[in-house]
Short mmCIF file of C-alpha atoms and ligand atoms in Angstrom, two decimals:
data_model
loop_
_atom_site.label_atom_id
_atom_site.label_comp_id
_atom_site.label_asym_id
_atom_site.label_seq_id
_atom_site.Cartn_x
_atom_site.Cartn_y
_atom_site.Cartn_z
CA UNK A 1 124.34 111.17 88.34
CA UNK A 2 126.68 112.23 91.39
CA UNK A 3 125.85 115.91 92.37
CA UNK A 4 128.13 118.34 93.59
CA UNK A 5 127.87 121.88 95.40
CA UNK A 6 127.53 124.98 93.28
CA UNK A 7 130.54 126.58 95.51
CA UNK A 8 133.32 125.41 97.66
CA UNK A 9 135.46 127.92 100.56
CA UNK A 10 138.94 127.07 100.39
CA UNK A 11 141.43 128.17 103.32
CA UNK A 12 144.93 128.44 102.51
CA UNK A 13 147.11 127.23 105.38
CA UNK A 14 150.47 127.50 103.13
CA UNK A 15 151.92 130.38 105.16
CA UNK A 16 151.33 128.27 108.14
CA UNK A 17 150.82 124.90 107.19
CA UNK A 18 153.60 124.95 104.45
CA UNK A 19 156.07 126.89 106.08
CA UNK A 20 156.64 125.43 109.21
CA UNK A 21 157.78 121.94 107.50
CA UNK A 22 160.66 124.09 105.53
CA UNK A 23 163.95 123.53 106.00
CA UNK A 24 164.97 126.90 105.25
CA UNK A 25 163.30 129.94 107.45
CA UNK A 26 161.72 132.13 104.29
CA UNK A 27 162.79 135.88 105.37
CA UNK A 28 159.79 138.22 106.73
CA UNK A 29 160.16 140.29 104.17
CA UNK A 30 159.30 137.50 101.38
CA UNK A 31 156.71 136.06 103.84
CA UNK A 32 154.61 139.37 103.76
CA UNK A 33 154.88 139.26 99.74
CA UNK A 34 154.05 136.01 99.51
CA UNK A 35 150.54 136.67 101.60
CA UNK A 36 149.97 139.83 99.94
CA UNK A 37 150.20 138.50 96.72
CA UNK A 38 147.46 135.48 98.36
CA UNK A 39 145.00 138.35 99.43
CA UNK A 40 144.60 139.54 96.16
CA UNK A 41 143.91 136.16 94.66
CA UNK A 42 140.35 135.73 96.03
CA UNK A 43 140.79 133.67 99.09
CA UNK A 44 137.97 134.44 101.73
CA UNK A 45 140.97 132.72 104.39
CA UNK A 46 144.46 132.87 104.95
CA UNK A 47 146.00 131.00 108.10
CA UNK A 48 148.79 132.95 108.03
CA UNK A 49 151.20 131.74 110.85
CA UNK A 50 151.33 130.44 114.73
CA UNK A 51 151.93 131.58 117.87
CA UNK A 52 154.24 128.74 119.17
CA UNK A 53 156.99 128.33 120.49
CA UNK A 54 159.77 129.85 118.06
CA UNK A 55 162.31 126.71 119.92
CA UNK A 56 159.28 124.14 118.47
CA UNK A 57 159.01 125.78 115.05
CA UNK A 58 161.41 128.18 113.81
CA UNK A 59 160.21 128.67 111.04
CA UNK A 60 157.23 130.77 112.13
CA UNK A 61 158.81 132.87 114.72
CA UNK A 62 157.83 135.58 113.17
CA UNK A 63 154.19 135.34 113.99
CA UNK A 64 154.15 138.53 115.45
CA UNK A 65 155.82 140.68 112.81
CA UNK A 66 153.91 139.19 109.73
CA UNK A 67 150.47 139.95 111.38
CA UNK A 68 151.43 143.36 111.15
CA UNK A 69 153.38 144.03 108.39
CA UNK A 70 150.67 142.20 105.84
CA UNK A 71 148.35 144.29 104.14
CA UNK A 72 145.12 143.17 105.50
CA UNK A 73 142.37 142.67 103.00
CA UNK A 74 138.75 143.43 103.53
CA UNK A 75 136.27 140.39 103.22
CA UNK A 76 139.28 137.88 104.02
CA UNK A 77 139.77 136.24 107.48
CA UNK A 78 143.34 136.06 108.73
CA UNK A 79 144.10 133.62 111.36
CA UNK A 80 146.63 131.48 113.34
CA UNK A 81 147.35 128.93 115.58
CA UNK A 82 147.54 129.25 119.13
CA UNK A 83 148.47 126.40 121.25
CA UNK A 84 148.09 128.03 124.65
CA UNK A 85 147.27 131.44 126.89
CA UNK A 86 150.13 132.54 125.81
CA UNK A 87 149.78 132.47 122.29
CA UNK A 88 146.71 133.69 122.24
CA UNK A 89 147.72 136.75 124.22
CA UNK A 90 150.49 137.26 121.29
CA UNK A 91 147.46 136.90 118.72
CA UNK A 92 144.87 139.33 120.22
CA UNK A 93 148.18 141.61 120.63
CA UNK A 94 148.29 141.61 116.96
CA UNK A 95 144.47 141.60 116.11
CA UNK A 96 144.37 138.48 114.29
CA UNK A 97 140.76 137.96 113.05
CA UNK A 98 140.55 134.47 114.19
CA UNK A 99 142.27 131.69 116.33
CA UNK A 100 142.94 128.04 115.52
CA UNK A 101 143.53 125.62 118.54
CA UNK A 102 144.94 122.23 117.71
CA UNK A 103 144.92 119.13 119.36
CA UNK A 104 145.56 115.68 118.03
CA UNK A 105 143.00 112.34 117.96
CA UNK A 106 146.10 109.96 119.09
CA UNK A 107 148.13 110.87 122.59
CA UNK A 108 151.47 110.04 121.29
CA UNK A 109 150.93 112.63 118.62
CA UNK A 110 149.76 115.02 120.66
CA UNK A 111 152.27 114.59 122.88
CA UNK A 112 154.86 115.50 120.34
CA UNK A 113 153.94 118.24 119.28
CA UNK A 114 152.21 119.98 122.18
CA UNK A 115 154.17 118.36 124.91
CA UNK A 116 150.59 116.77 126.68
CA UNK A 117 148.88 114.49 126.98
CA UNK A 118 145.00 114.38 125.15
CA UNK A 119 143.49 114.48 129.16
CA UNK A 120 146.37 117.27 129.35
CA UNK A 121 145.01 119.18 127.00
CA UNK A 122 141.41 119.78 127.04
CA UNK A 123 141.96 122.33 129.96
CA UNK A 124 144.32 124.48 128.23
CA UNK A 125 142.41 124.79 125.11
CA UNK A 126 139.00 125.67 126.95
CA UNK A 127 140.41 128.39 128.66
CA UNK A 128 142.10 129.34 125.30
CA UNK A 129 138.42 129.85 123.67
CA UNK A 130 136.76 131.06 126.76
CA UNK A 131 139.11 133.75 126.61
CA UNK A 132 139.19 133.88 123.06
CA UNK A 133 135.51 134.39 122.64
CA UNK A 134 135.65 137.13 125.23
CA UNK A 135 138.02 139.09 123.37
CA UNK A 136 135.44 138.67 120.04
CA UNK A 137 137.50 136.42 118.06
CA UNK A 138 135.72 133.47 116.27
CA UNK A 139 137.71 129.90 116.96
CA UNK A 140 138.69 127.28 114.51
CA UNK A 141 139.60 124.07 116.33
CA UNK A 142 141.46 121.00 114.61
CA UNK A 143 142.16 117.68 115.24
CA UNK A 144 145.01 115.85 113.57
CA UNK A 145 145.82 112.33 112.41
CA UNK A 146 142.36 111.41 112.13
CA UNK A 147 142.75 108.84 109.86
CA UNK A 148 146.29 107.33 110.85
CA UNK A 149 148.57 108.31 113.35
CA UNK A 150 152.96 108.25 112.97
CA UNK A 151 152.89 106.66 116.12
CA UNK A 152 150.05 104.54 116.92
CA UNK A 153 148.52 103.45 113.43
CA UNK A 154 144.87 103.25 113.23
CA UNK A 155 142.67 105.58 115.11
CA UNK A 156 139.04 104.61 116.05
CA UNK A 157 136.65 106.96 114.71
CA UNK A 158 134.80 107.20 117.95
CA UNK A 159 138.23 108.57 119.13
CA UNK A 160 138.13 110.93 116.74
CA UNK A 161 134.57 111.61 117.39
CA UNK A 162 135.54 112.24 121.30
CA UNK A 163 137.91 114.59 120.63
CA UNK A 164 135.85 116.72 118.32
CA UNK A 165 133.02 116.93 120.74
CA UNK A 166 135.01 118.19 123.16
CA UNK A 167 136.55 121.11 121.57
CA UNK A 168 133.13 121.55 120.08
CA UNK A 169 131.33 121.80 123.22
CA UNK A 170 134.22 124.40 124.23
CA UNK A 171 132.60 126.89 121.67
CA UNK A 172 134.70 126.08 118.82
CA UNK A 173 132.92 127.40 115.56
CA UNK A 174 134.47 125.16 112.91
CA UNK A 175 135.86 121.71 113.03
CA UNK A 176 138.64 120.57 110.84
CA UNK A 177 139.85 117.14 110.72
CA UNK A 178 143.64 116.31 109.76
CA UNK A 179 144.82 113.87 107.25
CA UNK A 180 148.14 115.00 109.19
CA UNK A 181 150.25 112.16 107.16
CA UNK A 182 148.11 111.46 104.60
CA UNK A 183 146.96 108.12 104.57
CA UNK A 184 143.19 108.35 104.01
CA UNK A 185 141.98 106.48 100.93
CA UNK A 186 138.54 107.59 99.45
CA UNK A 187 136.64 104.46 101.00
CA UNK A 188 137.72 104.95 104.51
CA UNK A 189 136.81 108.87 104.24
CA UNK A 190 133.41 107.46 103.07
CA UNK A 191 132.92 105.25 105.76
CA UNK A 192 134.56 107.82 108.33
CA UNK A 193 132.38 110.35 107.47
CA UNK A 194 129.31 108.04 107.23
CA UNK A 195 129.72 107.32 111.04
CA UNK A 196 130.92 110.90 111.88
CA UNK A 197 127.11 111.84 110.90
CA UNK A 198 125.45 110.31 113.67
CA UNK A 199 128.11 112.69 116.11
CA UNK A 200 129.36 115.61 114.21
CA UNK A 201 127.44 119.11 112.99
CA UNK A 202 128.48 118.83 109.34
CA UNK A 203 127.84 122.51 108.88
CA UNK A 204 130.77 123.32 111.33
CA UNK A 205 132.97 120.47 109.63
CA UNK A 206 136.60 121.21 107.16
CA UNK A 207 138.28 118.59 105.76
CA UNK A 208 142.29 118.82 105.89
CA UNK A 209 144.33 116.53 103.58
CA UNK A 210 147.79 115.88 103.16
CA UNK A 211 148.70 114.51 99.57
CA UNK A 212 151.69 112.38 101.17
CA UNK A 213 150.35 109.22 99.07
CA UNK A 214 148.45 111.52 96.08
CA UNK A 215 145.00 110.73 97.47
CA UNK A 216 143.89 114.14 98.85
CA UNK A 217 141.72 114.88 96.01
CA UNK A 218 139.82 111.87 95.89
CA UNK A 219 139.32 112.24 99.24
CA UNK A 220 137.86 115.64 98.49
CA UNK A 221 135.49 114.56 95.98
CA UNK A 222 133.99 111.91 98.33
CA UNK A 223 133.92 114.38 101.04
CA UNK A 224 132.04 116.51 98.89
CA UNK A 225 129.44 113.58 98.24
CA UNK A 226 128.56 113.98 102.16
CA UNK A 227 128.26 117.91 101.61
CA UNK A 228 131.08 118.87 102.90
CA UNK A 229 131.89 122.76 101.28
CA UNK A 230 134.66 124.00 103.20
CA UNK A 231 138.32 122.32 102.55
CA UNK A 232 142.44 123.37 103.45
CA UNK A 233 144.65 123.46 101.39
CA UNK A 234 148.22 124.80 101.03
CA UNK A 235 149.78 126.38 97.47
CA UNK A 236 151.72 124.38 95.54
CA UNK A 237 151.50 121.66 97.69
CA UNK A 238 154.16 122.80 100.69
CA UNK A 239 153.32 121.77 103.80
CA UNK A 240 153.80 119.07 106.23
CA UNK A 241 153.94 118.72 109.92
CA UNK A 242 157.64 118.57 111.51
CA UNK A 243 156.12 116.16 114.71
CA UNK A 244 155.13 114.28 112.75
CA UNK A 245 157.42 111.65 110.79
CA UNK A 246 156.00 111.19 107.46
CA UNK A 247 154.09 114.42 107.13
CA UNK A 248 154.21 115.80 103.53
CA UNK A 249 152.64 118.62 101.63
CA UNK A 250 149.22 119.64 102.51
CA UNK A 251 146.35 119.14 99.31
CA UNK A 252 147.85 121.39 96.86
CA UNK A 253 145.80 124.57 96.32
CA UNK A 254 146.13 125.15 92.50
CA UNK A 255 145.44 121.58 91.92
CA UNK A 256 141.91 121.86 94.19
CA UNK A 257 141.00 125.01 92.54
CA UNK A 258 141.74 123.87 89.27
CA UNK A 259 140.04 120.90 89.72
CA UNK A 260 136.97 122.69 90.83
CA UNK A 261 136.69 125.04 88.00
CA UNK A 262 136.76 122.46 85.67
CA UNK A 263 133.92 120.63 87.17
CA UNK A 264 132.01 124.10 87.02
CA UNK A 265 132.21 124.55 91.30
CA UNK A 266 132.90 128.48 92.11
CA UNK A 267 135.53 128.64 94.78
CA UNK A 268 136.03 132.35 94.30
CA UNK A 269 139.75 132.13 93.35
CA UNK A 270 141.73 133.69 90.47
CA UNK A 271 144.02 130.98 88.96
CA UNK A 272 145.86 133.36 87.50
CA UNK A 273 146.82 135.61 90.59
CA UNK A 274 147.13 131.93 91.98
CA UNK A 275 149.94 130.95 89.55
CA UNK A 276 151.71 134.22 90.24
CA UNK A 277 152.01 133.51 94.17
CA UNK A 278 152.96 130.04 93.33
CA UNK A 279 156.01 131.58 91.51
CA UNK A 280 156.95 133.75 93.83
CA UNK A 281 157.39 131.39 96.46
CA UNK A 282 158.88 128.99 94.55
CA UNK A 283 161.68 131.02 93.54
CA UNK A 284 161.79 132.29 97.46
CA UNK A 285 162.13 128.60 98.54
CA UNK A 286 164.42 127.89 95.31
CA UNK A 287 162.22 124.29 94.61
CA UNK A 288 159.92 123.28 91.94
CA UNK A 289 156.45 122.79 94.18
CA UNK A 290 154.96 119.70 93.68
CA UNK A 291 151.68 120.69 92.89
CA UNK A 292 150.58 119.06 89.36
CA UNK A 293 149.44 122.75 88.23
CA UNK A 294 153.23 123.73 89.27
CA UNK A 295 154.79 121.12 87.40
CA UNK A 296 152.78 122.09 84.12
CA UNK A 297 153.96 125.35 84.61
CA UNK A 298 157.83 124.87 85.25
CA UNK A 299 157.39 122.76 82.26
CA UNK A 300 156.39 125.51 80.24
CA UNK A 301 158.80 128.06 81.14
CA UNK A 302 161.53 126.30 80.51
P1 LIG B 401 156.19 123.43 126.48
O1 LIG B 401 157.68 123.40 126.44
O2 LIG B 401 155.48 122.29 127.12
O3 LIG B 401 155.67 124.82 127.09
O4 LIG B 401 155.70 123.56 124.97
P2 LIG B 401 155.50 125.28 128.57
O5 LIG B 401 154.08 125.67 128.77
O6 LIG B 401 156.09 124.27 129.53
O7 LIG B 401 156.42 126.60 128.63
C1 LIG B 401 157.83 126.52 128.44
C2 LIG B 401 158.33 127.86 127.94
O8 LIG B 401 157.77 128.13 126.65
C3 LIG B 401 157.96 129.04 128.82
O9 LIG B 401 159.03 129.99 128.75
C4 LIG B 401 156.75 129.61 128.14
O10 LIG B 401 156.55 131.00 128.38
C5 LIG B 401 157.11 129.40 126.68
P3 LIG B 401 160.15 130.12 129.91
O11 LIG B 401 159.34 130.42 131.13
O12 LIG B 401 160.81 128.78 129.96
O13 LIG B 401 161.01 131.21 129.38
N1 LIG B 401 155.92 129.31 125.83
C6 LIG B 401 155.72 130.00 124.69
N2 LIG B 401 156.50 130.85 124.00
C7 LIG B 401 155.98 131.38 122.87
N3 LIG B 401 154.75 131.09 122.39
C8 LIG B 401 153.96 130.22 123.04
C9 LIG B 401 154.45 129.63 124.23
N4 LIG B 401 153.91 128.76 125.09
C10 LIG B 401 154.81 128.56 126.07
N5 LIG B 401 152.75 129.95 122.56
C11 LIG B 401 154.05 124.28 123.36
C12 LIG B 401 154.30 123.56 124.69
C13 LIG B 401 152.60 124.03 123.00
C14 LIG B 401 154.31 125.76 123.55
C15 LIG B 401 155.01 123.70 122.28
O14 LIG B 401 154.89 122.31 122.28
C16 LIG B 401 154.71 124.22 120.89
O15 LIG B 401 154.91 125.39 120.61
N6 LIG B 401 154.25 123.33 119.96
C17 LIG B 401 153.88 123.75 118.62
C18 LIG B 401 153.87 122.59 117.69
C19 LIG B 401 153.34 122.98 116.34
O16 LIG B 401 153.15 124.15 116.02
N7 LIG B 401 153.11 121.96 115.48
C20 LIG B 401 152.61 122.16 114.14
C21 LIG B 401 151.20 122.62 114.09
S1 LIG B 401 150.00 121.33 114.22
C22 LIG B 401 149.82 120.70 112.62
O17 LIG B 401 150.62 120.99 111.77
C23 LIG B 401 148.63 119.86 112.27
C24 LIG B 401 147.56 120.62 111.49
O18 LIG B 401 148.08 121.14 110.27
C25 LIG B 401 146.39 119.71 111.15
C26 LIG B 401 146.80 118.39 110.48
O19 LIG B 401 147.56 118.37 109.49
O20 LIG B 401 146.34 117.35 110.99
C27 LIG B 401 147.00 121.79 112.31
MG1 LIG B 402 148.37 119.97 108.41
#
């Protein structure tokens, strides 16, 4: 028989993660809801915007105003993405509890959406957690189209392996690796992580999957087979990155959790008080989410 943890950490990255790939700017007002109702749903994490530039994603512009206007929750970690000094000046202006940097495994990529190249790069985000660490803030660092790139197809996992070990040797404390377009299928993941082993401190290591192609689960039950405890995931399903083409929604919260509970794995969640943020934002966004939880739901209430 397969075994599986006792508990899995879920962090939702729907504020951020989901947001940013909206057409439609959600107002601030419905934004801080729309976390507040997350914090009291159980989450130990809530990525709950960036600090970019509001010309490269509107939608999250205001960064600055949500970190203070939420109602901050004792025993959860709220975070966001810095891609610079600058943004992480914004963040420790705010007091945000943790910074994510972000790089991508393939140059073109990264190029498009951070305007550098990899080489470019590296620089910017080691002074970003020097500075971060002095401050006291923990660092999340991620690298995206690990398993496929928009651009450039197929990405070596040595590549990938580079990239991680040099934000890792920055300080970063967790690694998460991006399905950013969600191609992964369960046997690559396998053999991904398999190799990964020999380079990679799996207690530091997050999974992030995109359910573009509806294989983000599997991949999370094979992850999950090489003890991996710690995954993303966005409510609903929303999400999607707007550099790059193809992105769709991240692995759908409700459907993880749900998931989980019925294969007896504590995540810490309410489903209930999960449902009820999924509603809210739905009707905010005014789109059925494509989460399978949210489908059996709208089916029922109509
Ligand atoms: P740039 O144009 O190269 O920036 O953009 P720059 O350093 O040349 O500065 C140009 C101007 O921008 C300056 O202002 C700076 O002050 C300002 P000016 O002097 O011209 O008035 N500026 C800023 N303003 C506000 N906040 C900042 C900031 N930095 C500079 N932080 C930059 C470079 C990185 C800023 C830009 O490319 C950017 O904001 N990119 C963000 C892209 C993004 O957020 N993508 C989505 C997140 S990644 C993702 O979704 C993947 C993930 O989910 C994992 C996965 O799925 O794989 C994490
Ligand atoms: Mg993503």
């Amino acid at each position: 028989m397969l075994e599986w943890p006792e508990k899995v950490t879920i962090k939702e990255v729907g504020p951020r993660d989901g947001l940013q790939n909206e057409p439609v700017e959600v107002p601030l007002q419905d934004k801080v809801a729309w976390i507040d109702l997350l914090s009291e749903a159980g989450y130990s994490y809530i990525e709950f915007s960036s600090f970019v530039h509001p010309k490269w994603i509107p939608q999250l512009k205001d960064a600055k105003e949500v970190a203070e206007m939420i109602s901050r929750k004792k025993g959860i970690t709220y975070a966001a993405l810095v891609p610079n000094r600058r943004g992480l000046e914004s963040a420790i202006d705010t007091d945000v509890d943790e910074v994510s940097v972000f790089m991508s495994a393939s140059d073109t990529h990264n190029k498009k959406n951070i305007n550098k190249s990899i080489e470019e790069t590296y620089p910017v985000l080691k002074e970003v957690v020097q500075e971060a660490k002095l401050e006291g803030k923990s660092v999340r660092g991620y690298v995206s189209t690990v398993f496929g790139c928009p651009y450039e197809g197929a990405i070596a996992t040595d590549q990938v392996a580079r990239v991680s070990e040099c934000l890792l040797e920055m300080g970063i404390d967790e690694l998460s690796l991006g399905d950013t377009i969600g191609v992964a299928n369960p046997r690559q993941v396998d053999q991904a992580l398999s190799e990964w082993k020999q380079w990679l401190p799996f207690d530091k290591l997050a999974m992030h999957f995109h359910n573009t192609r509806g294989m983000a689960l599997s991949n999370v039950l094979v992850s999950m087979q090489h003890n991996i405890t710690t995954f993303d995931a966005a409510l609903g399903g929303l999400g999607g990155c707007p550099y790059a083409k193809g992105a769709s929604g991240n692995l759908a919260t409700d459907d993880l959790v749900h998931m989980l509970h019925q294969m007896g794995i504590e995540t810490g969640i309410d489903e209930e008080k999960l449902k009820e943020a999924a509603i809210y934002i739905q009707r905010v966004l005014n789109k059925a989410l494509p989460s399978h939880q949210m489908q059996v739901i709208n089916k029922e209430r109509v």
